[in-house]
XYZ file of C-alpha atoms in Angstrom:
525
model
C -73.929 26.657 6.545
C -73.254 24.320 9.484
C -70.936 21.338 9.413
C -73.883 18.908 9.323
C -75.408 20.773 6.387
C -72.082 20.668 4.571
C -71.778 16.927 5.129
C -75.342 16.357 3.951
C -74.614 18.318 0.793
C -71.481 16.244 0.146
C -73.490 13.052 0.725
C -76.179 14.148 -1.747
C -73.507 15.030 -4.320
C -71.978 11.594 -3.844
C -75.317 9.871 -4.363
C -75.993 11.954 -7.491
C -72.531 11.170 -8.862
C -71.316 14.753 -8.705
C -68.673 14.102 -6.092
C -66.636 10.968 -5.534
C -65.739 11.797 -1.926
C -67.853 12.364 1.129
C -65.039 14.197 2.862
C -61.546 15.159 1.725
C -59.037 15.727 4.518
C -55.625 17.307 4.100
C -52.851 18.421 6.400
C -53.916 22.065 6.425
C -57.516 21.254 7.394
C -57.390 18.319 9.771
C -60.716 16.569 10.543
C -60.050 16.767 14.279
C -60.566 20.519 13.974
C -63.552 19.941 11.725
C -65.497 17.708 14.088
C -64.261 18.635 17.549
C -67.655 20.177 18.393
C -69.830 17.468 16.866
C -68.743 14.317 18.717
C -71.414 14.878 21.315
C -74.145 14.762 18.659
C -72.713 11.735 16.861
C -73.496 9.077 19.450
C -75.831 7.193 17.168
C -74.700 3.817 15.882
C -75.455 2.655 12.425
C -77.291 -0.458 13.617
C -79.942 1.772 15.219
C -80.561 3.571 11.901
C -80.072 0.960 9.206
C -82.107 -2.215 9.628
C -80.639 -4.308 6.849
C -77.016 -5.438 6.600
C -74.741 -3.321 4.436
C -72.434 -5.601 2.365
C -69.715 -3.034 1.761
C -66.159 -2.397 2.849
C -65.097 1.160 3.545
C -61.444 2.165 3.652
C -60.312 4.345 6.516
C -56.832 5.696 6.010
C -54.684 5.570 2.898
C -56.012 3.713 -0.121
C -52.516 2.459 -0.919
C -50.443 0.186 1.288
C -51.348 -0.608 4.896
C -54.631 0.860 6.149
C -57.666 0.368 8.329
C -60.555 -1.561 6.773
C -63.958 -0.872 8.258
C -66.400 -3.673 7.465
C -70.130 -3.586 8.068
C -71.105 -7.033 9.305
C -74.346 -7.939 11.062
C -75.404 -4.291 11.177
C -72.338 -3.383 13.199
C -69.085 -1.591 12.494
C -65.990 -3.804 12.642
C -62.626 -2.059 12.490
C -59.769 -4.262 11.278
C -56.326 -2.815 11.905
C -53.381 -3.494 9.615
C -55.206 -5.016 6.657
C -53.606 -4.545 3.272
C -55.355 -3.327 0.162
C -54.737 -6.055 -2.399
C -55.461 -3.881 -5.408
C -59.232 -3.516 -4.957
C -60.503 0.037 -4.523
C -62.863 0.898 -1.702
C -64.965 3.915 -0.966
C -62.887 6.378 1.028
C -64.684 7.990 3.921
C -61.513 9.481 5.329
C -58.013 9.592 3.817
C -54.930 10.343 5.934
C -52.904 11.339 2.883
C -53.473 14.358 0.641
C -53.143 12.331 -2.554
C -56.090 12.519 -4.929
C -57.846 9.320 -5.989
C -59.791 9.325 -9.211
C -61.473 5.977 -9.818
C -63.598 4.241 -7.182
C -66.737 2.159 -7.371
C -69.574 3.829 -5.428
C -72.561 1.875 -6.735
C -73.313 0.100 -3.473
C -73.487 3.400 -1.600
C -76.575 4.498 -3.498
C -78.748 2.473 -1.118
C -77.404 4.256 1.951
C -79.331 7.173 3.310
C -77.249 10.418 3.302
C -77.962 11.054 6.983
C -76.814 7.534 7.774
C -73.601 8.224 5.900
C -72.989 11.280 8.054
C -73.349 9.333 11.283
C -71.305 6.467 9.876
C -68.516 8.866 9.088
C -68.595 10.433 12.538
C -68.669 7.073 14.270
C -65.848 5.681 12.146
C -63.750 8.776 12.657
C -64.156 8.428 16.418
C -63.111 4.779 16.265
C -60.055 5.487 14.145
C -59.054 8.418 16.335
C -59.114 6.155 19.393
C -57.011 3.554 17.612
C -54.412 6.105 16.530
C -54.313 7.692 19.982
C -53.806 4.281 21.577
C -50.974 3.451 19.192
C -49.303 6.804 19.822
C -49.547 6.253 23.583
C -47.951 2.809 23.226
C -45.180 4.195 21.032
C -44.499 7.010 23.494
C -44.422 4.529 26.356
C -41.959 2.275 24.525
C -39.775 5.262 23.685
C -39.863 6.415 27.310
C -38.907 2.951 28.562
C -36.061 2.763 26.056
C -34.703 6.160 27.068
C -34.961 5.203 30.738
C -33.061 1.957 30.095
C -30.175 3.530 28.171
C -29.954 6.751 30.172
C -27.289 5.409 32.614
C -25.060 4.463 29.647
C -25.512 7.566 27.514
C -22.442 9.324 28.902
C -20.313 6.312 27.864
C -21.537 6.643 24.281
C -21.403 10.410 23.892
C -17.595 10.679 23.713
C -16.873 8.009 21.054
C -19.893 9.014 18.982
C -18.877 12.662 19.222
C -15.294 11.886 18.223
C -16.451 9.831 15.260
C -18.848 12.569 14.160
C -16.087 15.172 14.478
C -13.757 12.963 12.445
C -16.296 12.604 9.659
C -17.054 16.329 9.738
C -13.410 17.378 9.445
C -12.851 14.743 6.773
C -15.640 16.397 4.814
C -14.064 19.846 5.225
C -10.481 18.856 4.361
C -9.665 18.563 0.633
C -8.123 15.413 -0.726
C -8.670 12.350 -2.922
C -11.569 11.195 -0.737
C -13.706 13.898 -2.391
C -13.286 12.292 -5.804
C -15.980 10.066 -7.222
C -15.565 6.325 -6.839
C -12.897 4.814 -9.043
C -14.365 3.006 -12.036
C -11.994 0.177 -12.903
C -13.531 -0.680 -16.260
C -10.991 -0.166 -19.061
C -8.449 1.172 -16.541
C -4.846 0.051 -17.031
C -3.562 -1.574 -13.820
C 0.121 -2.532 -13.458
C 0.833 -5.126 -10.758
C 4.315 -6.073 -9.561
C 4.851 -9.544 -8.123
C 1.767 -10.846 -9.941
C 2.933 -14.419 -10.488
C 1.737 -15.805 -7.151
C 0.039 -15.076 -3.845
C -1.764 -11.809 -3.341
C -0.572 -10.349 -6.656
C -2.177 -13.223 -8.544
C -5.504 -12.771 -6.735
C -5.406 -9.023 -7.355
C -4.925 -9.669 -11.066
C -7.980 -11.947 -11.137
C -10.152 -9.472 -9.219
C -9.114 -6.523 -11.392
C -9.731 -8.498 -14.574
C -13.199 -9.527 -13.362
C -14.045 -5.838 -12.990
C -13.123 -5.054 -16.572
C -9.664 -3.582 -16.029
C -6.742 -4.016 -18.379
C -4.161 -5.803 -16.253
C -0.418 -5.490 -16.871
C 1.300 -8.313 -14.993
C 4.974 -8.139 -14.031
C 7.195 -10.608 -12.191
C 10.405 -12.582 -12.639
C 8.648 -15.845 -13.515
C 7.526 -15.564 -17.150
C 6.043 -19.076 -17.196
C 3.729 -18.326 -14.282
C 2.669 -15.042 -15.885
C 1.774 -16.844 -19.113
C -0.321 -19.369 -17.199
C -2.058 -16.563 -15.332
C -2.912 -14.724 -18.561
C -4.439 -17.877 -20.029
C -6.407 -18.413 -16.837
C -7.747 -14.850 -16.966
C -8.951 -15.320 -20.539
C -10.826 -18.487 -19.585
C -12.531 -17.177 -16.436
C -16.208 -18.243 -16.535
C -18.810 -15.498 -16.728
C -16.257 -12.704 -17.244
C -16.677 -10.330 -20.181
C -13.540 -8.238 -20.616
C -12.431 -7.053 -24.027
C -9.031 -5.963 -22.688
C -6.221 -8.391 -23.396
C -4.061 -9.152 -20.322
C -0.414 -8.189 -20.796
C 2.606 -9.662 -19.010
C 6.189 -8.446 -18.792
C 9.355 -9.608 -17.069
C 10.425 -7.280 -14.273
C 12.981 -7.506 -11.509
C 12.339 -4.441 -9.376
C 15.911 -4.535 -8.060
C 17.325 -4.237 -11.593
C 17.730 -0.603 -12.766
C 17.581 -1.704 -16.411
C 14.172 -3.260 -15.811
C 12.873 0.030 -14.447
C 14.137 1.849 -17.554
C 12.353 -0.656 -19.798
C 9.194 -0.159 -17.770
C 9.335 3.588 -18.415
C 9.655 2.935 -22.154
C 6.630 0.688 -21.896
C 4.650 3.372 -20.014
C 5.298 5.929 -22.762
C 3.272 3.851 -25.229
C 0.865 2.290 -22.729
C -1.304 4.294 -20.342
C -1.040 3.284 -16.674
C -3.895 4.397 -14.427
C -3.211 2.335 -11.304
C 0.157 1.138 -9.978
C 0.104 -1.771 -7.512
C 3.434 -2.129 -5.642
C 2.994 -5.693 -4.461
C 6.353 -7.482 -4.828
C 7.991 -8.288 -1.526
C 10.558 -10.387 0.330
C 10.423 -11.572 3.926
C 13.184 -12.485 6.349
C 13.541 -14.364 9.648
C 16.454 -13.720 11.968
C 17.664 -11.711 14.919
C 19.143 -8.248 14.616
C 22.542 -9.461 15.825
C 22.856 -12.524 13.625
C 21.559 -11.070 10.346
C 24.465 -10.089 8.051
C 24.405 -6.713 6.369
C 24.140 -8.213 2.890
C 20.829 -9.839 3.888
C 19.592 -6.515 5.269
C 20.493 -4.855 1.963
C 18.842 -7.618 -0.064
C 15.538 -7.188 1.756
C 15.708 -3.407 1.495
C 16.418 -3.621 -2.247
C 13.140 -5.458 -2.823
C 10.807 -3.963 -0.226
C 12.017 -0.374 -0.322
C 14.407 0.689 -3.079
C 12.651 -1.324 -5.776
C 9.216 0.187 -5.125
C 10.670 3.665 -4.713
C 12.433 3.381 -8.083
C 9.330 2.134 -9.911
C 7.033 4.724 -8.346
C 9.404 7.591 -9.144
C 9.850 6.390 -12.720
C 6.110 6.042 -13.424
C 4.872 9.002 -11.379
C 4.646 11.378 -14.342
C 2.695 8.825 -16.398
C -0.042 8.179 -13.819
C -2.981 10.613 -14.234
C -4.194 12.696 -11.326
C -7.423 10.708 -11.086
C -5.439 7.452 -11.012
C -4.056 5.674 -7.958
C -0.869 4.283 -6.434
C -1.122 1.323 -4.052
C 1.619 -0.032 -1.799
C 1.038 -3.436 -0.212
C 2.720 -3.053 3.147
C 2.287 -5.015 6.353
C 1.191 -4.548 9.929
C 4.914 -4.856 10.619
C 5.294 -1.549 8.812
C 3.512 0.007 11.791
C 4.820 -2.120 14.661
C 8.149 -3.965 14.965
C 8.029 -7.715 15.615
C 10.928 -9.750 17.085
C 13.091 -11.664 14.604
C 11.686 -9.673 11.688
C 14.136 -6.770 11.834
C 14.950 -6.533 8.121
C 11.373 -6.999 6.997
C 9.881 -4.563 9.532
C 12.540 -1.954 8.775
C 11.900 -2.108 5.038
C 8.134 -1.786 5.498
C 8.526 1.148 7.888
C 10.774 2.909 5.395
C 8.431 2.307 2.448
C 5.369 3.569 4.330
C 7.268 6.728 5.264
C 8.219 7.275 1.616
C 4.635 7.028 0.389
C 3.455 9.308 3.199
C 5.975 11.913 2.065
C 4.985 11.429 -1.574
C 1.353 11.986 -0.649
C 2.154 15.378 0.880
C 4.740 16.563 -1.656
C 3.650 15.737 -5.182
C 0.259 14.091 -5.388
C -2.016 15.324 -2.631
C -5.110 14.969 -4.827
C -4.021 11.618 -6.247
C -5.073 8.568 -4.295
C -2.110 6.842 -2.635
C -3.334 3.786 -0.758
C -1.084 2.075 1.815
C -2.336 -1.375 2.820
C -1.141 -2.676 6.192
C -1.920 -6.365 5.820
C -1.745 -9.085 8.424
C -0.619 -12.664 7.815
C -1.905 -14.032 4.498
C -2.100 -17.698 3.601
C -0.022 -17.388 0.423
C 3.127 -19.419 1.123
C 5.038 -16.153 1.456
C 6.770 -17.438 4.602
C 8.399 -20.366 2.789
C 10.324 -17.902 0.622
C 11.519 -15.864 3.616
C 15.284 -15.556 3.896
C 17.325 -16.934 6.760
C 20.403 -15.266 8.203
C 22.391 -17.099 5.537
C 20.377 -15.423 2.778
C 18.661 -18.664 1.709
C 14.907 -19.431 1.628
C 13.585 -21.016 4.804
C 11.493 -23.553 2.857
C 9.338 -24.029 5.942
C 5.691 -23.152 6.509
C 4.887 -20.310 8.879
C 2.082 -21.297 11.254
C 0.854 -17.705 11.532
C 0.553 -17.405 7.764
C -1.062 -20.825 7.459
C -3.828 -19.513 9.732
C -3.947 -16.109 8.031
C -6.460 -14.498 5.717
C -7.109 -15.987 2.309
C -5.580 -14.000 -0.567
C -8.936 -13.784 -2.363
C -10.556 -12.080 0.641
C -7.607 -9.710 1.027
C -7.720 -8.821 -2.675
C -11.434 -7.975 -2.489
C -10.868 -5.737 0.547
C -8.004 -3.920 -1.180
C -10.001 -3.311 -4.360
C -12.999 -2.041 -2.385
C -10.734 0.402 -0.531
C -9.276 1.491 -3.862
C -12.704 2.058 -5.403
C -13.851 4.073 -2.367
C -10.800 6.355 -2.620
C -9.360 5.392 0.764
C -5.770 6.323 1.578
C -5.115 3.748 4.313
C -6.331 0.210 4.920
C -5.469 -1.874 7.972
C -6.287 -5.392 6.849
C -5.858 -7.131 10.181
C -7.836 -8.727 13.027
C -8.752 -6.818 16.159
C -5.744 -8.066 18.141
C -3.301 -6.642 15.592
C -5.220 -3.375 15.436
C -5.030 -3.158 19.214
C -1.267 -3.734 19.052
C -0.956 -0.774 16.678
C -2.977 1.353 19.091
C -0.963 0.117 22.082
C 2.311 1.056 20.365
C 1.099 4.655 20.347
C -0.859 4.686 23.615
C 1.509 2.783 25.938
C 4.878 2.010 24.322
C 6.333 0.522 27.519
C 3.656 -2.160 27.733
C 3.873 -2.822 24.003
C 7.634 -3.424 24.076
C 7.293 -5.729 27.085
C 4.690 -7.802 25.234
C 6.972 -7.975 22.193
C 9.852 -9.000 24.470
C 7.807 -11.895 25.841
C 6.892 -12.868 22.298
C 10.566 -12.824 21.357
C 11.388 -15.243 24.178
C 8.754 -17.669 22.905
C 10.097 -17.432 19.367
C 13.663 -18.053 20.557
C 12.568 -21.098 22.573
C 10.669 -22.591 19.656
C 13.642 -22.062 17.348
C 15.968 -23.827 19.777
C 13.577 -26.769 20.123
C 13.212 -27.081 16.363
C 16.987 -27.047 15.867
C 16.929 -23.996 13.616
C 18.493 -21.414 15.935
C 22.003 -19.952 15.729
C 23.791 -18.758 18.834
C 27.239 -17.278 19.377
C 30.031 -18.716 21.536
C 33.684 -17.824 21.985
C 34.684 -19.530 18.743
C 31.992 -18.011 16.526
C 28.622 -19.149 15.209
C 27.481 -22.726 15.689
C 24.303 -23.895 14.030
C 22.336 -26.543 15.858
C 20.877 -28.979 13.366
C 18.822 -31.878 14.643
C 19.449 -34.112 11.643
C 23.241 -33.798 11.970
C 22.990 -34.362 15.710
C 21.047 -37.581 15.185
C 23.605 -38.818 12.655
C 26.506 -38.088 15.017
C 24.813 -39.802 17.956
C 23.935 -42.810 15.817
C 27.531 -43.058 14.633
C 28.737 -42.835 18.230
C 26.346 -45.641 19.241
C 27.631 -47.867 16.445
C 31.218 -47.208 17.425
C 30.535 -48.044 21.065
C 28.704 -51.231 20.080
C 31.546 -52.333 17.805
C 34.190 -51.597 20.436
C 32.368 -53.382 23.257
C 32.032 -56.482 21.134
C 35.811 -56.665 20.640
C 37.311 -55.018 23.748
C 36.717 -55.008 27.430
C 36.849 -51.212 27.644
C 34.287 -48.932 26.009
C 36.816 -46.100 25.759
C 38.274 -47.223 22.438
C 40.448 -45.200 20.141
C 37.515 -44.362 17.857
C 35.491 -42.961 20.730
C 38.410 -40.949 21.986
C 39.040 -39.576 18.502
C 35.388 -38.618 18.125
C 35.263 -36.849 21.475
C 38.545 -35.090 20.812
C 37.574 -33.889 17.332
C 34.042 -32.842 18.220
C 34.512 -31.347 21.660
C 33.395 -27.892 20.606
C 30.453 -29.268 18.667
C 29.236 -31.363 21.597
C 29.707 -28.393 23.904
C 27.557 -26.328 21.579
C 24.874 -29.030 21.540
C 24.813 -29.159 25.313
C 24.694 -25.398 25.697
C 21.874 -25.165 23.173
C 19.723 -27.765 24.911
C 20.368 -26.218 28.313
C 19.395 -22.818 26.924
C 16.210 -24.226 25.422
C 15.327 -26.060 28.653
C 15.867 -22.846 30.643
C 13.562 -20.777 28.442
C 10.959 -23.552 28.358
């Protein structure tokens, strides 16, 4: 039986209702092989065979989704590319997919002569083949042009892409907490230190929104009570877990003991070491008691709490330490703070390799956050600065930082650098070119020193000890001197009265310090 005879038989079966398809094509028997020898005999158009118009649409291609619609209009074949089947079923002359179709209306085909159907099929197949070939040629040409355009830059991309791929491959091979499933926070007990304000407060809100049972600790009980009431009244939040608050001073050993007693009766799945204390001052001028005070909060306190609760945290739980970018790079006039963060990061790195390799220990190196943390920073006298930090005022919002930290926790990450590109580059530069990094930090230190002198908040050392320049006191002294001079000149012919002489004699060292300070500031400016 020839191909034409086979097609005629299929056409007769279709007319008699025995077969729904004129021709079924599949990937193992492609029509191009079927009709490669018959194109020469198929050069007969339908308008030369059929005299009357054929009001029917025939689907060429898949019957689902995007396809070619072949419409018979004015006795001619019109091929429309990219039409979409809007749910109506058409007679399928040729299907590019091997899926079987069961229900189609074929009533209007009864009027078509079987031989006409054969030539229609051959003509349509030729048209569709040309369309597909043209599209493939255009796609190949676009791909060739794209490859030609990017070819000069490929060698610049190969190295970083290869390094990234190697990193991901070795990460897949190496065991660790990153192989665990994502952390589900619902009904997980999360203990947060320093939860009364700033980032700790935002973390408590974000954890509670995700269904966790939050255990809030801080020194301010009133703020913790307000936060618990706020959590209960959050709109659109369904959390059956009651928030719990507890007084905790992480520098108090008795508070750590009470926390252990609390952990015996209350499961703790996630520990968030968030409490912290900042400090502003030079290495030389900062007393040792201030260094110890900062270390007690930022290092010893978190070490004590983590050690005490380590046995009560399950292996599939997590420990988070909120560090700083200054735990990776040292910044001028932040010696105590940077030292404490460096020490704490080293402790948690050691803990990760000693005791809990399969437990997630996340260290967050955060940049400046707009939380008012700088106002509570200690001066060299051990008192709060009570002054806004411009860098922190322009820093990240605590809500954004909290979301990033929780996402890293859920994804089982072990490190998170929450910082802009410039700070990330500084971390890289510290490792890649330390000499250049330290010079940049030196220049930054000069700017900080100059700004402190201009603001009247800088302490410098002379032969008699430490003299603090204070603009307000300077203004009062100058105003008093002006009044004395005015009073003397109104009564005496000489301006060098006894009061002026006494003032100059009693405040010689102070005035010398003022002059030296302004000269120093003018020099650096």
